[in-house]
Each structure stands twice: as C-alpha cells, then as structure tokens.
mmCIF file of C-alpha atoms in Angstrom:
data_model
loop_
_atom_site.group_PDB
_atom_site.id
_atom_site.type_symbol
_atom_site.label_atom_id
_atom_site.label_comp_id
_atom_site.label_asym_id
_atom_site.label_seq_id
_atom_site.Cartn_x
_atom_site.Cartn_y
_atom_site.Cartn_z
ATOM 1 C CA MET A 1 -27.423 -21.230 -22.628
ATOM 2 C CA TYR A 2 -27.490 -20.362 -18.903
ATOM 3 C CA LYS A 3 -30.636 -22.405 -18.357
ATOM 4 C CA ASP A 4 -29.198 -25.344 -20.279
ATOM 5 C CA ILE A 5 -26.057 -25.501 -18.152
ATOM 6 C CA LEU A 6 -28.005 -25.029 -14.929
ATOM 7 C CA THR A 7 -30.408 -27.839 -15.836
ATOM 8 C CA GLU A 8 -27.536 -30.069 -16.924
ATOM 9 C CA ILE A 9 -25.779 -29.695 -13.564
ATOM 10 C CA VAL A 10 -28.906 -30.160 -11.439
ATOM 11 C CA ASP A 11 -29.940 -33.233 -13.465
ATOM 12 C CA LEU A 12 -26.481 -34.696 -12.975
ATOM 13 C CA LEU A 13 -26.765 -34.305 -9.201
ATOM 14 C CA GLU A 14 -30.298 -35.676 -9.104
ATOM 15 C CA ASN A 15 -29.662 -38.672 -11.364
ATOM 16 C CA LYS A 16 -26.456 -39.667 -9.598
ATOM 17 C CA ARG A 17 -27.325 -39.246 -5.950
ATOM 18 C CA ASP A 18 -24.320 -41.305 -4.863
ATOM 19 C CA LEU A 19 -21.878 -38.622 -6.024
ATOM 20 C CA LEU A 20 -19.913 -37.016 -3.159
ATOM 21 C CA GLN A 21 -21.443 -39.385 -0.578
ATOM 22 C CA ASN A 22 -18.164 -39.701 1.330
ATOM 23 C CA ASP A 23 -17.796 -35.919 1.758
ATOM 24 C CA CYS A 24 -20.235 -33.939 3.922
ATOM 25 C CA GLY A 25 -18.389 -30.685 3.228
ATOM 26 C CA LEU A 26 -19.884 -27.246 2.770
ATOM 27 C CA LEU A 27 -17.478 -26.174 0.037
ATOM 28 C CA SER A 28 -16.256 -29.591 -1.075
ATOM 29 C CA GLY A 29 -19.180 -31.984 -0.826
ATOM 30 C CA LEU A 30 -22.785 -32.797 -0.005
ATOM 31 C CA THR A 31 -23.680 -29.617 1.868
ATOM 32 C CA GLY A 32 -22.833 -27.507 -1.162
ATOM 33 C CA LYS A 33 -24.963 -29.876 -3.214
ATOM 34 C CA ALA A 34 -27.942 -29.335 -0.879
ATOM 35 C CA ILE A 35 -27.493 -25.560 -1.040
ATOM 36 C CA LEU A 36 -27.605 -25.643 -4.846
ATOM 37 C CA ILE A 37 -30.853 -27.632 -4.776
ATOM 38 C CA ASN A 38 -32.260 -25.144 -2.261
ATOM 39 C CA GLU A 39 -31.455 -22.161 -4.511
ATOM 40 C CA TYR A 40 -32.660 -24.014 -7.619
ATOM 41 C CA LYS A 41 -36.087 -24.513 -6.033
ATOM 42 C CA LYS A 42 -36.369 -20.757 -5.563
ATOM 43 C CA LEU A 43 -36.303 -20.477 -9.350
ATOM 44 C CA TYR A 44 -38.374 -23.601 -9.982
ATOM 45 C CA PRO A 45 -40.580 -24.130 -6.893
ATOM 46 C CA GLU A 46 -42.634 -26.708 -8.797
ATOM 47 C CA SER A 47 -39.589 -28.990 -8.968
ATOM 48 C CA LYS A 48 -40.160 -32.296 -7.191
ATOM 49 C CA ILE A 49 -36.616 -32.365 -5.821
ATOM 50 C CA GLU A 50 -36.775 -32.366 -2.006
ATOM 51 C CA VAL A 51 -34.142 -30.440 -0.055
ATOM 52 C CA GLU A 52 -34.836 -32.611 2.995
ATOM 53 C CA THR A 53 -33.560 -35.661 1.118
ATOM 54 C CA TYR A 54 -30.242 -33.959 0.465
ATOM 55 C CA ILE A 55 -29.959 -32.965 4.119
ATOM 56 C CA GLU A 56 -30.464 -36.627 5.036
ATOM 57 C CA ASP A 57 -27.575 -37.478 2.717
ATOM 58 C CA ILE A 58 -25.342 -35.099 4.696
ATOM 59 C CA PHE A 59 -26.267 -36.734 8.008
ATOM 60 C CA ASN A 60 -25.685 -40.193 6.551
ATOM 61 C CA SER A 61 -22.279 -39.118 5.274
ATOM 62 C CA ILE A 62 -21.271 -37.807 8.693
ATOM 63 C CA GLU A 63 -22.318 -41.071 10.342
ATOM 64 C CA THR A 64 -20.854 -43.393 7.705
ATOM 65 C CA TYR A 65 -17.503 -41.891 6.784
ATOM 66 C CA ASP A 66 -14.514 -40.579 8.674
ATOM 67 C CA SER A 67 -14.956 -36.840 9.064
ATOM 68 C CA VAL A 68 -12.930 -33.795 9.968
ATOM 69 C CA SER A 69 -14.090 -30.545 11.560
ATOM 70 C CA THR A 70 -12.903 -28.084 8.952
ATOM 71 C CA TYR A 71 -14.946 -25.336 7.344
ATOM 72 C CA CYS A 72 -14.366 -26.492 3.771
ATOM 73 C CA ALA A 73 -14.686 -30.266 3.966
ATOM 74 C CA GLY A 74 -15.747 -30.998 7.528
ATOM 75 C CA ILE A 75 -18.508 -30.987 10.073
ATOM 76 C CA SER A 76 -18.344 -27.335 11.169
ATOM 77 C CA GLY A 77 -18.982 -26.156 7.620
ATOM 78 C CA ALA A 78 -21.667 -28.794 7.112
ATOM 79 C CA CYS A 79 -23.450 -27.607 10.263
ATOM 80 C CA LEU A 80 -23.345 -24.014 9.009
ATOM 81 C CA GLY A 81 -24.829 -25.117 5.713
ATOM 82 C CA ILE A 82 -27.613 -27.147 7.312
ATOM 83 C CA GLY A 83 -28.406 -24.209 9.596
ATOM 84 C CA TYR A 84 -28.721 -22.017 6.509
ATOM 85 C CA LEU A 85 -31.060 -24.535 4.888
ATOM 86 C CA ASN A 86 -33.141 -24.835 8.041
ATOM 87 C CA LYS A 87 -33.519 -21.073 8.216
ATOM 88 C CA SER A 88 -34.482 -20.911 4.536
ATOM 89 C CA ASN A 89 -37.074 -23.664 4.620
ATOM 90 C CA PHE A 90 -38.187 -25.019 7.916
ATOM 91 C CA GLU A 91 -37.668 -22.752 10.896
ATOM 92 C CA LYS A 92 -36.311 -19.414 11.997
ATOM 93 C CA ASP A 93 -35.369 -20.334 15.551
ATOM 94 C CA GLY A 94 -33.316 -23.242 16.735
ATOM 95 C CA ILE A 95 -31.722 -23.748 13.351
ATOM 96 C CA PHE A 96 -28.774 -25.535 14.961
ATOM 97 C CA ASP A 97 -30.772 -27.709 17.358
ATOM 98 C CA PHE A 98 -29.861 -30.762 15.288
ATOM 99 C CA ILE A 99 -26.236 -30.565 16.473
ATOM 100 C CA SER A 100 -25.567 -33.130 19.197
ATOM 101 C CA ASN A 101 -23.141 -32.822 22.096
ATOM 102 C CA GLU A 102 -20.995 -35.491 20.462
ATOM 103 C CA VAL A 103 -20.668 -33.426 17.277
ATOM 104 C CA GLU A 104 -19.814 -30.312 19.301
ATOM 105 C CA GLU A 105 -17.133 -32.203 21.203
ATOM 106 C CA PHE A 106 -15.657 -33.522 17.961
ATOM 107 C CA ILE A 107 -15.475 -30.018 16.467
ATOM 108 C CA ASP A 108 -13.971 -28.632 19.678
ATOM 109 C CA LEU A 109 -11.281 -31.298 19.842
ATOM 110 C CA ASN A 110 -10.139 -30.697 16.283
ATOM 111 C CA TYR A 111 -10.269 -26.928 16.786
ATOM 112 C CA VAL A 112 -7.976 -27.059 19.805
ATOM 113 C CA ASN A 113 -5.591 -29.390 17.989
ATOM 114 C CA TYR A 114 -5.453 -27.066 14.984
ATOM 115 C CA ILE A 115 -4.535 -24.189 17.263
ATOM 116 C CA LYS A 116 -1.860 -26.284 18.980
ATOM 117 C CA ASP A 117 -0.432 -27.002 15.539
ATOM 118 C CA ASP A 118 -0.576 -23.279 14.678
ATOM 119 C CA ASN A 119 -3.035 -24.027 11.874
ATOM 120 C CA ILE A 120 -4.843 -20.708 11.337
ATOM 121 C CA ASP A 121 -6.141 -21.544 7.878
ATOM 122 C CA PHE A 122 -9.669 -20.475 6.922
ATOM 123 C CA LEU A 123 -10.587 -23.415 4.708
ATOM 124 C CA HIS A 124 -8.754 -26.164 6.576
ATOM 125 C CA GLY A 125 -7.956 -24.945 10.077
ATOM 126 C CA SER A 126 -8.987 -23.109 13.216
ATOM 127 C CA VAL A 127 -10.067 -19.805 11.632
ATOM 128 C CA GLY A 128 -12.802 -21.476 9.619
ATOM 129 C CA ILE A 129 -14.169 -23.195 12.719
ATOM 130 C CA ALA A 130 -14.172 -19.837 14.519
ATOM 131 C CA PHE A 131 -16.649 -18.596 11.892
ATOM 132 C CA TYR A 132 -18.869 -21.514 12.915
ATOM 133 C CA TYR A 133 -18.580 -20.571 16.592
ATOM 134 C CA LEU A 134 -19.434 -16.973 15.765
ATOM 135 C CA GLU A 135 -22.612 -18.083 13.991
ATOM 136 C CA ARG A 136 -23.590 -20.132 17.037
ATOM 137 C CA LEU A 137 -22.867 -17.136 19.238
ATOM 138 C CA ASN A 138 -25.042 -14.946 17.026
ATOM 139 C CA GLU A 139 -27.893 -17.366 17.547
ATOM 140 C CA HIS A 140 -27.538 -17.335 21.333
ATOM 141 C CA LYS A 141 -25.857 -14.238 22.744
ATOM 142 C CA ASP A 142 -25.799 -15.848 26.192
ATOM 143 C CA LYS A 143 -23.759 -18.828 24.972
ATOM 144 C CA GLU A 144 -20.624 -18.038 26.970
ATOM 145 C CA ASP A 145 -18.938 -21.252 25.858
ATOM 146 C CA TYR A 146 -18.812 -20.127 22.200
ATOM 147 C CA LYS A 147 -17.297 -16.833 23.247
ATOM 148 C CA ASN A 148 -14.674 -18.711 25.237
ATOM 149 C CA LYS A 149 -13.852 -20.935 22.275
ATOM 150 C CA ILE A 150 -13.271 -17.921 20.050
ATOM 151 C CA GLU A 151 -11.169 -16.405 22.821
ATOM 152 C CA ILE A 152 -8.788 -19.369 22.556
ATOM 153 C CA LEU A 153 -8.001 -18.451 18.945
ATOM 154 C CA LEU A 154 -7.712 -14.742 19.710
ATOM 155 C CA SER A 155 -5.272 -15.485 22.520
ATOM 156 C CA HIS A 156 -3.240 -17.643 20.140
ATOM 157 C CA LEU A 157 -3.193 -14.926 17.478
ATOM 158 C CA LYS A 158 -1.941 -12.433 20.043
ATOM 159 C CA LYS A 159 0.646 -14.814 21.480
ATOM 160 C CA THR A 160 2.080 -15.973 18.165
ATOM 161 C CA GLY A 161 1.842 -12.642 16.370
ATOM 162 C CA ILE A 162 4.992 -10.968 15.095
ATOM 163 C CA TRP A 163 4.670 -7.238 15.757
ATOM 164 C CA SER A 164 6.901 -4.593 14.197
ATOM 165 C CA ASP A 165 6.249 -0.864 13.692
ATOM 166 C CA ASN A 166 2.496 -1.151 14.336
ATOM 167 C CA MET A 167 2.266 -4.061 11.930
ATOM 168 C CA LEU A 168 1.248 -7.619 12.739
ATOM 169 C CA ARG A 169 1.742 -10.843 10.857
ATOM 170 C CA TRP A 170 1.829 -14.505 11.729
ATOM 171 C CA LYS A 171 4.822 -16.640 10.832
ATOM 172 C CA GLU A 172 7.750 -15.335 8.843
ATOM 173 C CA SER A 173 6.091 -16.522 5.632
ATOM 174 C CA THR A 174 2.656 -15.062 6.322
ATOM 175 C CA ASN A 175 0.131 -15.599 3.575
ATOM 176 C CA ILE A 176 -2.126 -12.576 3.003
ATOM 177 C CA SER A 177 -4.729 -14.293 0.798
ATOM 178 C CA LEU A 178 -8.452 -14.753 1.470
ATOM 179 C CA SER A 179 -8.500 -18.527 1.112
ATOM 180 C CA HIS A 180 -5.606 -19.431 3.389
ATOM 181 C CA GLY A 181 -4.213 -16.273 4.885
ATOM 182 C CA MET A 182 -4.590 -12.970 6.665
ATOM 183 C CA ALA A 183 -7.495 -11.557 4.656
ATOM 184 C CA SER A 184 -9.872 -14.146 6.114
ATOM 185 C CA ILE A 185 -8.533 -13.501 9.628
ATOM 186 C CA ILE A 186 -9.195 -9.780 9.186
ATOM 187 C CA ILE A 187 -12.777 -10.461 8.084
ATOM 188 C CA LEU A 188 -13.270 -12.703 11.126
ATOM 189 C CA LEU A 189 -11.961 -9.948 13.416
ATOM 190 C CA CYS A 190 -14.274 -7.412 11.750
ATOM 191 C CA ASN A 191 -17.271 -9.694 12.286
ATOM 192 C CA LEU A 192 -16.348 -10.140 15.944
ATOM 193 C CA ILE A 193 -16.136 -6.378 16.472
ATOM 194 C CA ARG A 194 -19.494 -5.872 14.755
ATOM 195 C CA GLN A 195 -21.123 -8.098 17.385
ATOM 196 C CA ASN A 196 -19.968 -5.838 20.256
ATOM 197 C CA ILE A 197 -18.710 -8.810 22.239
ATOM 198 C CA ASN A 198 -16.267 -8.094 25.038
ATOM 199 C CA PHE A 199 -13.265 -10.379 24.679
ATOM 200 C CA ASN A 200 -10.269 -10.436 26.994
ATOM 201 C CA THR A 201 -8.039 -10.019 23.949
ATOM 202 C CA ASP A 202 -7.867 -6.587 22.321
ATOM 203 C CA VAL A 203 -9.445 -7.494 18.971
ATOM 204 C CA LEU A 204 -9.289 -3.924 17.693
ATOM 205 C CA HIS A 205 -5.532 -3.758 18.264
ATOM 206 C CA ILE A 206 -4.957 -7.009 16.387
ATOM 207 C CA LEU A 207 -7.180 -5.817 13.532
ATOM 208 C CA LYS A 208 -5.496 -2.441 13.101
ATOM 209 C CA ASP A 209 -1.975 -3.843 13.050
ATOM 210 C CA ALA A 210 -2.916 -6.750 10.756
ATOM 211 C CA VAL A 211 -4.434 -4.265 8.302
ATOM 212 C CA ASN A 212 -1.248 -2.206 8.489
ATOM 213 C CA TYR A 213 0.773 -5.268 7.525
ATOM 214 C CA ILE A 214 -1.510 -6.007 4.580
ATOM 215 C CA LEU A 215 -1.139 -2.432 3.364
ATOM 216 C CA SER A 216 2.646 -2.690 3.704
ATOM 217 C CA GLN A 217 2.596 -5.450 1.084
ATOM 218 C CA GLU A 218 1.307 -3.135 -1.633
ATOM 219 C CA LEU A 219 3.068 -3.207 -4.993
ATOM 220 C CA ASP A 220 3.395 -0.608 -7.719
ATOM 221 C CA TYR A 221 0.426 -1.715 -9.826
ATOM 222 C CA SER A 222 1.623 0.260 -12.837
ATOM 223 C CA GLN A 223 4.727 -1.920 -12.842
ATOM 224 C CA HIS A 224 3.349 -5.269 -11.684
ATOM 225 C CA GLY A 225 -0.250 -5.169 -12.929
ATOM 226 C CA SER A 226 -1.749 -5.756 -9.478
ATOM 227 C CA PHE A 227 -1.715 -4.040 -6.096
ATOM 228 C CA PHE A 228 -0.658 -7.092 -4.089
ATOM 229 C CA PRO A 229 1.230 -10.357 -4.591
ATOM 230 C CA ASN A 230 -0.513 -13.736 -4.477
ATOM 231 C CA LYS A 231 0.699 -14.746 -1.014
ATOM 232 C CA SER A 232 3.119 -12.107 0.251
ATOM 233 C CA ASN A 233 6.343 -10.362 -0.645
ATOM 234 C CA PHE A 234 8.128 -13.032 1.377
ATOM 235 C CA TYR A 235 7.458 -15.503 -1.429
ATOM 236 C CA GLU A 236 7.733 -13.509 -4.620
ATOM 237 C CA ILE A 237 7.092 -9.962 -5.730
ATOM 238 C CA GLY A 238 5.021 -9.941 -8.862
ATOM 239 C CA ARG A 239 1.618 -9.767 -10.484
ATOM 240 C CA SER A 240 -1.066 -11.713 -8.630
ATOM 241 C CA ARG A 241 -3.819 -13.724 -10.253
ATOM 242 C CA LEU A 242 -7.326 -12.330 -10.462
ATOM 243 C CA ALA A 243 -9.382 -14.745 -8.386
ATOM 244 C CA TRP A 244 -11.377 -15.328 -5.225
ATOM 245 C CA CYS A 245 -8.649 -17.376 -3.570
ATOM 246 C CA TYR A 246 -5.526 -15.251 -4.036
ATOM 247 C CA GLY A 247 -4.706 -11.715 -5.043
ATOM 248 C CA ASP A 248 -6.294 -8.298 -5.112
ATOM 249 C CA LEU A 249 -9.985 -9.191 -4.837
ATOM 250 C CA GLY A 250 -9.660 -10.965 -1.495
ATOM 251 C CA ILE A 251 -7.441 -8.202 -0.149
ATOM 252 C CA ALA A 252 -9.948 -5.563 -1.269
ATOM 253 C CA LEU A 253 -12.785 -7.422 0.469
ATOM 254 C CA CYS A 254 -10.911 -7.552 3.765
ATOM 255 C CA LEU A 255 -9.984 -3.869 3.482
ATOM 256 C CA LEU A 256 -13.606 -2.916 2.815
ATOM 257 C CA ASN A 257 -14.643 -4.776 5.946
ATOM 258 C CA ALA A 258 -11.895 -3.113 7.956
ATOM 259 C CA SER A 259 -12.768 0.360 6.665
ATOM 260 C CA GLU A 260 -16.366 -0.084 7.866
ATOM 261 C CA VAL A 261 -15.400 -1.311 11.318
ATOM 262 C CA LEU A 262 -12.628 1.239 11.788
ATOM 263 C CA ASN A 263 -14.604 4.039 10.093
ATOM 264 C CA ASP A 264 -11.508 4.751 8.019
ATOM 265 C CA ASN A 265 -12.133 6.487 4.695
ATOM 266 C CA LEU A 266 -8.521 6.140 3.581
ATOM 267 C CA ILE A 267 -8.703 2.348 3.811
ATOM 268 C CA LYS A 268 -12.034 2.410 1.988
ATOM 269 C CA LYS A 269 -10.534 4.585 -0.734
ATOM 270 C CA LYS A 270 -7.686 2.105 -1.173
ATOM 271 C CA ALA A 271 -10.104 -0.835 -1.335
ATOM 272 C CA LEU A 272 -12.198 0.869 -4.013
ATOM 273 C CA GLN A 273 -9.090 1.778 -5.995
ATOM 274 C CA ILE A 274 -8.098 -1.896 -6.005
ATOM 275 C CA ILE A 275 -11.598 -3.033 -7.005
ATOM 276 C CA ASN A 276 -12.005 -0.462 -9.748
ATOM 277 C CA TYR A 277 -8.658 -1.363 -11.247
ATOM 278 C CA ALA A 278 -9.493 -5.063 -10.984
ATOM 279 C CA SER A 279 -12.702 -4.449 -12.946
ATOM 280 C CA SER A 280 -10.510 -3.488 -15.919
ATOM 281 C CA ARG A 281 -8.354 -6.621 -15.700
ATOM 282 C CA ARG A 282 -10.122 -8.730 -18.314
ATOM 283 C CA ASP A 283 -7.396 -10.634 -20.100
ATOM 284 C CA LEU A 284 -7.472 -14.280 -19.035
ATOM 285 C CA ASP A 285 -3.840 -15.069 -19.806
ATOM 286 C CA GLU A 286 -2.433 -11.968 -18.131
ATOM 287 C CA ASN A 287 -4.449 -12.657 -14.990
ATOM 288 C CA PHE A 288 -3.748 -16.409 -14.835
ATOM 289 C CA ILE A 289 -7.399 -17.379 -15.289
ATOM 290 C CA VAL A 290 -7.709 -20.855 -16.753
ATOM 291 C CA ASP A 291 -10.966 -22.355 -15.492
ATOM 292 C CA ALA A 292 -14.592 -21.629 -14.592
ATOM 293 C CA SER A 293 -14.514 -22.472 -10.871
ATOM 294 C CA LEU A 294 -15.408 -20.227 -7.953
ATOM 295 C CA CYS A 295 -12.068 -20.814 -6.260
ATOM 296 C CA HIS A 296 -9.620 -19.481 -8.809
ATOM 297 C CA GLY A 297 -11.720 -19.118 -11.918
ATOM 298 C CA THR A 298 -14.193 -16.880 -13.689
ATOM 299 C CA SER A 299 -17.333 -17.657 -11.659
ATOM 300 C CA GLY A 300 -15.567 -16.601 -8.458
ATOM 301 C CA ILE A 301 -14.594 -13.269 -9.988
ATOM 302 C CA ALA A 302 -18.170 -12.832 -11.204
ATOM 303 C CA MET A 303 -19.577 -13.499 -7.725
ATOM 304 C CA VAL A 304 -17.206 -11.039 -6.043
ATOM 305 C CA PHE A 305 -18.213 -8.236 -8.402
ATOM 306 C CA TYR A 306 -21.901 -9.118 -8.199
ATOM 307 C CA SER A 307 -21.768 -8.984 -4.402
ATOM 308 C CA LEU A 308 -20.034 -5.610 -4.650
ATOM 309 C CA TYR A 309 -22.775 -4.430 -7.006
ATOM 310 C CA LEU A 310 -25.480 -5.483 -4.544
ATOM 311 C CA LYS A 311 -23.673 -3.581 -1.817
ATOM 312 C CA MET A 312 -22.764 -0.414 -3.729
ATOM 313 C CA LYS A 313 -25.146 -0.337 -6.727
ATOM 314 C CA ASP A 314 -22.289 0.536 -9.065
ATOM 315 C CA ASN A 315 -23.258 -0.576 -12.578
ATOM 316 C CA ASN A 316 -19.603 -1.056 -13.487
ATOM 317 C CA TYR A 317 -19.489 -3.917 -10.982
ATOM 318 C CA LEU A 318 -22.648 -5.430 -12.434
ATOM 319 C CA ASN A 319 -21.266 -5.241 -15.959
ATOM 320 C CA THR A 320 -18.000 -6.777 -14.772
ATOM 321 C CA ALA A 321 -19.881 -9.606 -13.064
ATOM 322 C CA LYS A 322 -21.846 -10.335 -16.236
ATOM 323 C CA TYR A 323 -18.658 -10.268 -18.306
ATOM 324 C CA TRP A 324 -17.038 -12.909 -16.117
ATOM 325 C CA LEU A 325 -20.206 -14.996 -16.040
ATOM 326 C CA ASP A 326 -20.155 -15.038 -19.850
ATOM 327 C CA LYS A 327 -16.536 -16.204 -19.693
ATOM 328 C CA THR A 328 -17.638 -18.893 -17.251
ATOM 329 C CA ILE A 329 -20.045 -20.260 -19.833
ATOM 330 C CA GLU A 330 -17.307 -20.261 -22.481
ATOM 331 C CA LEU A 331 -14.871 -22.165 -20.290
ATOM 332 C CA TYR A 332 -17.545 -24.584 -19.124
ATOM 333 C CA ARG A 333 -18.413 -25.395 -22.731
ATOM 334 C CA GLU A 334 -14.707 -26.027 -23.311
ATOM 335 C CA LYS A 335 -14.851 -28.505 -20.376
ATOM 336 C CA LYS A 336 -12.502 -26.310 -18.325
ATOM 337 C CA VAL A 337 -14.299 -26.588 -14.984
ATOM 338 C CA PHE A 338 -11.283 -26.925 -12.676
ATOM 339 C CA TYR A 339 -7.595 -26.932 -13.473
ATOM 340 C CA LEU A 340 -5.321 -29.315 -11.584
ATOM 341 C CA VAL A 341 -2.000 -27.513 -11.519
ATOM 342 C CA THR A 342 0.070 -30.425 -10.205
ATOM 343 C CA GLU A 343 -1.296 -32.762 -12.893
ATOM 344 C CA ASN A 344 -1.406 -30.147 -15.671
ATOM 345 C CA ARG A 345 -4.933 -31.123 -16.726
ATOM 346 C CA TYR A 346 -8.562 -30.066 -16.422
ATOM 347 C CA ASP A 347 -11.116 -31.881 -14.285
ATOM 348 C CA TYR A 348 -14.432 -31.490 -16.080
ATOM 349 C CA GLU A 349 -16.179 -33.817 -13.607
ATOM 350 C CA ARG A 350 -15.340 -31.745 -10.507
ATOM 351 C CA LEU A 351 -18.621 -31.124 -8.675
ATOM 352 C CA SER A 352 -18.011 -29.178 -5.485
ATOM 353 C CA LEU A 353 -19.222 -25.700 -4.599
ATOM 354 C CA LEU A 354 -15.755 -24.202 -4.339
ATOM 355 C CA GLU A 355 -13.999 -25.955 -7.194
ATOM 356 C CA GLY A 356 -16.663 -27.419 -9.453
ATOM 357 C CA LYS A 357 -20.006 -27.431 -11.188
ATOM 358 C CA ILE A 358 -22.111 -26.735 -8.093
ATOM 359 C CA GLY A 359 -20.421 -23.365 -7.627
ATOM 360 C CA ILE A 360 -20.828 -22.521 -11.301
ATOM 361 C CA ALA A 361 -24.544 -23.323 -11.134
ATOM 362 C CA LEU A 362 -24.955 -21.182 -8.005
ATOM 363 C CA ALA A 363 -23.261 -18.255 -9.741
ATOM 364 C CA ILE A 364 -25.627 -18.631 -12.695
ATOM 365 C CA LEU A 365 -28.672 -18.701 -10.398
ATOM 366 C CA THR A 366 -27.540 -15.648 -8.472
ATOM 367 C CA ILE A 367 -26.267 -13.393 -11.252
ATOM 368 C CA HIS A 368 -28.220 -14.377 -14.354
ATOM 369 C CA PHE A 369 -31.509 -15.383 -12.741
ATOM 370 C CA ASN A 370 -31.213 -12.815 -9.926
ATOM 371 C CA ILE A 371 -32.138 -15.314 -7.209
ATOM 372 C CA GLN A 372 -31.885 -13.511 -3.873
ATOM 373 C CA SER A 373 -29.687 -15.524 -1.603
ATOM 374 C CA GLU A 374 -27.063 -15.431 1.109
ATOM 375 C CA TRP A 375 -25.065 -18.520 0.159
ATOM 376 C CA GLN A 376 -22.137 -16.356 -0.968
ATOM 377 C CA LYS A 377 -21.500 -15.430 2.665
ATOM 378 C CA PHE A 378 -19.836 -18.814 2.973
ATOM 379 C CA LEU A 379 -17.107 -17.415 0.717
ATOM 380 C CA LEU A 380 -16.843 -14.270 2.902
ATOM 381 C CA ILE A 381 -18.214 -12.095 0.081
#
C-alpha cells in the first residue's frame, strides 16, 4: 500500500508537469516537488525522471511569475532547496553559486521590509529568511555580509522584546508555536550559537530568557491533556493539537535544541517528558487530527517521532512514527489530504510539501523505505 501511494503521487507530478508552475516555493510549490523526485530516485535510481528538469522548472517559475522572498513560498526557501539538490547530486562546493546579485538584492529588500513591519514569522517573514542567511554563512565563514544581515534581525529582537522577570517574549500576543512563533526563533538562536559566530547582540541572553517564557506557558497536562497551549496562554488556556505546526511537539523540539546549547539537563528532562507523553496521545479526535498532511496532520507527527528515533534510538519513537504513518495511509485513502478549516472541507488535490501529497510521499520514503535524507531539516526537525 505504501508503494502504491508513493507511485501514484510521483506519477501525478510527472504526468502533469504544469502543476504548481506559478509557485517556486520550498514548502508550498515546485522546490518541494523537486526534492520529492530527488528522494524518489534514491529508492529507484533506474527511474528516467531527471531532477535537473525539475530544477529548471523552479528557475522558470522565478523568472515568469511574481515572487516573494519568504521561506515557505518564496525565493529564499527555493534557493535553500536548490542548494540541497545541488549538494545531493551535482557538487559539494559552490552549491549556491547559481544565486545572482539581483536575487540576493530582492531577498534582502523583502527581509528588511519584514523586519520594519515587525514580521518575525518563520514561514512567511524575516525569521525564515534568516535561516537562509545562516546556510549561506555556513558555506562561507568569511561572508561578513550574511552575518550583518542576521545581526539586523537580532538587533530587532532585542529592541522589540518585552522582558519581565528573566523572561522574554515579542508582542503582547506572542505565539509560541513552531510554525509561526517563538519555537522557531529559539531554534534559529540555537543554530547561531552552535556556529560560534560573534554577534554584537547577546544571542545567549535572548535565548535563555525566551526559553524561560516558553516554560512559563506550561499547563497542567493531567487537567488539559497537553503541556502547552496551541499559541499561548494569552489566547486561550486549553489542550493543544498534536501536530508539527502547533502544540507540544514543536515546543519539545525547541527545548531539546536549547538544552543542548545551554547544556541544561533540566530543560532536556522537560522536553523528553513532553515527547514521551505525546507518544501516548493517539486518539485523533482528542488531539484535533483530521488530515494526513505534514503541517497539522498525521505525516507531520510521524516525521517528528522518526527524527527523534534517529537521534535517540528509542524504539518507542520508532513505533510511534510507524503508527502515525499507518494513520496517514488511512486518511489518504479517505481523501483527507488537507483540511481547509475556513471552508470546512478537505482538499484531496493539495500537492505541496507542507500541506499536501508531496509531504506525504516524502514521509513514506523516509520512514517506510528508510531512505536516508536531510530534507526534514527544512521543517526544523
């Protein structure tokens, strides 16, 4: 059944090459499509599908359609994805040499404007682009300009931060989630510290106090059924969904990262407590799980636990990942690929990596077929 669904999705993409042509995005469009084909050829190297052709589609989309710079649907994410493909297939050095000065300037302009608008969203704002800059900085340690660009965001985070009792948040209605909130910022800060880069801003101070704020949001899980709310206690105190985008799993991932960087066993213990409890949360209705997508569905849960298994070799996490992958197949067969909340309907035709069939196929390749890959890093897992 896994092979059938995988083949069905890949055939759909191959037979209808015009799908997603107006979206170059890493998580929303053509770049995710190219990554799936790349991983598929690891399983079936004899396949005649050419990754290069899909990369050409991305370039054509960037040139033909109006683009943005965002991580999810824009050029910065697309560049990260193409760099990943280049490293996998064609070259180990100079994987970003294809990026022109004009593209860099476009990304920079949008990045600065996002910061001016106080848009610190991971998927659709300045934080996501900072992950792109960090990858460029990793490639060339002497690239002072990328360091300076990241410094702009760090300075903004410090300037706009609301500090109280060794806790830091941004905006009165701070969102703590992985997809749009503080959890992704914390992972970015952890990655910056890991690189031993000297910034003018005290990254460690920001990290510690942001983690303290996250921890302050903890609920009584015996009463609410989760350790943290979906967004924050500012919105509503109550059980959070089990998903990649919101809730306990994203918080646990950011806390694990922080515990490593800060060498803090208490934070690590809390993260593992959250994860272990989440592994027992298997009722779809109770955990607001209604579709098979990576974003807020079963395949995303499966990928989080599989990544944790690869990191920790805990068979409970592997079994949990397989459980949620089985549920993914069930929901896919029921045509429940992605649920549109505002329209109260399912979108079976949704294709993208984050919300659609591409992400489901990637989860199948990784977990069921055990294809070694790093594509999940684009989801910060």
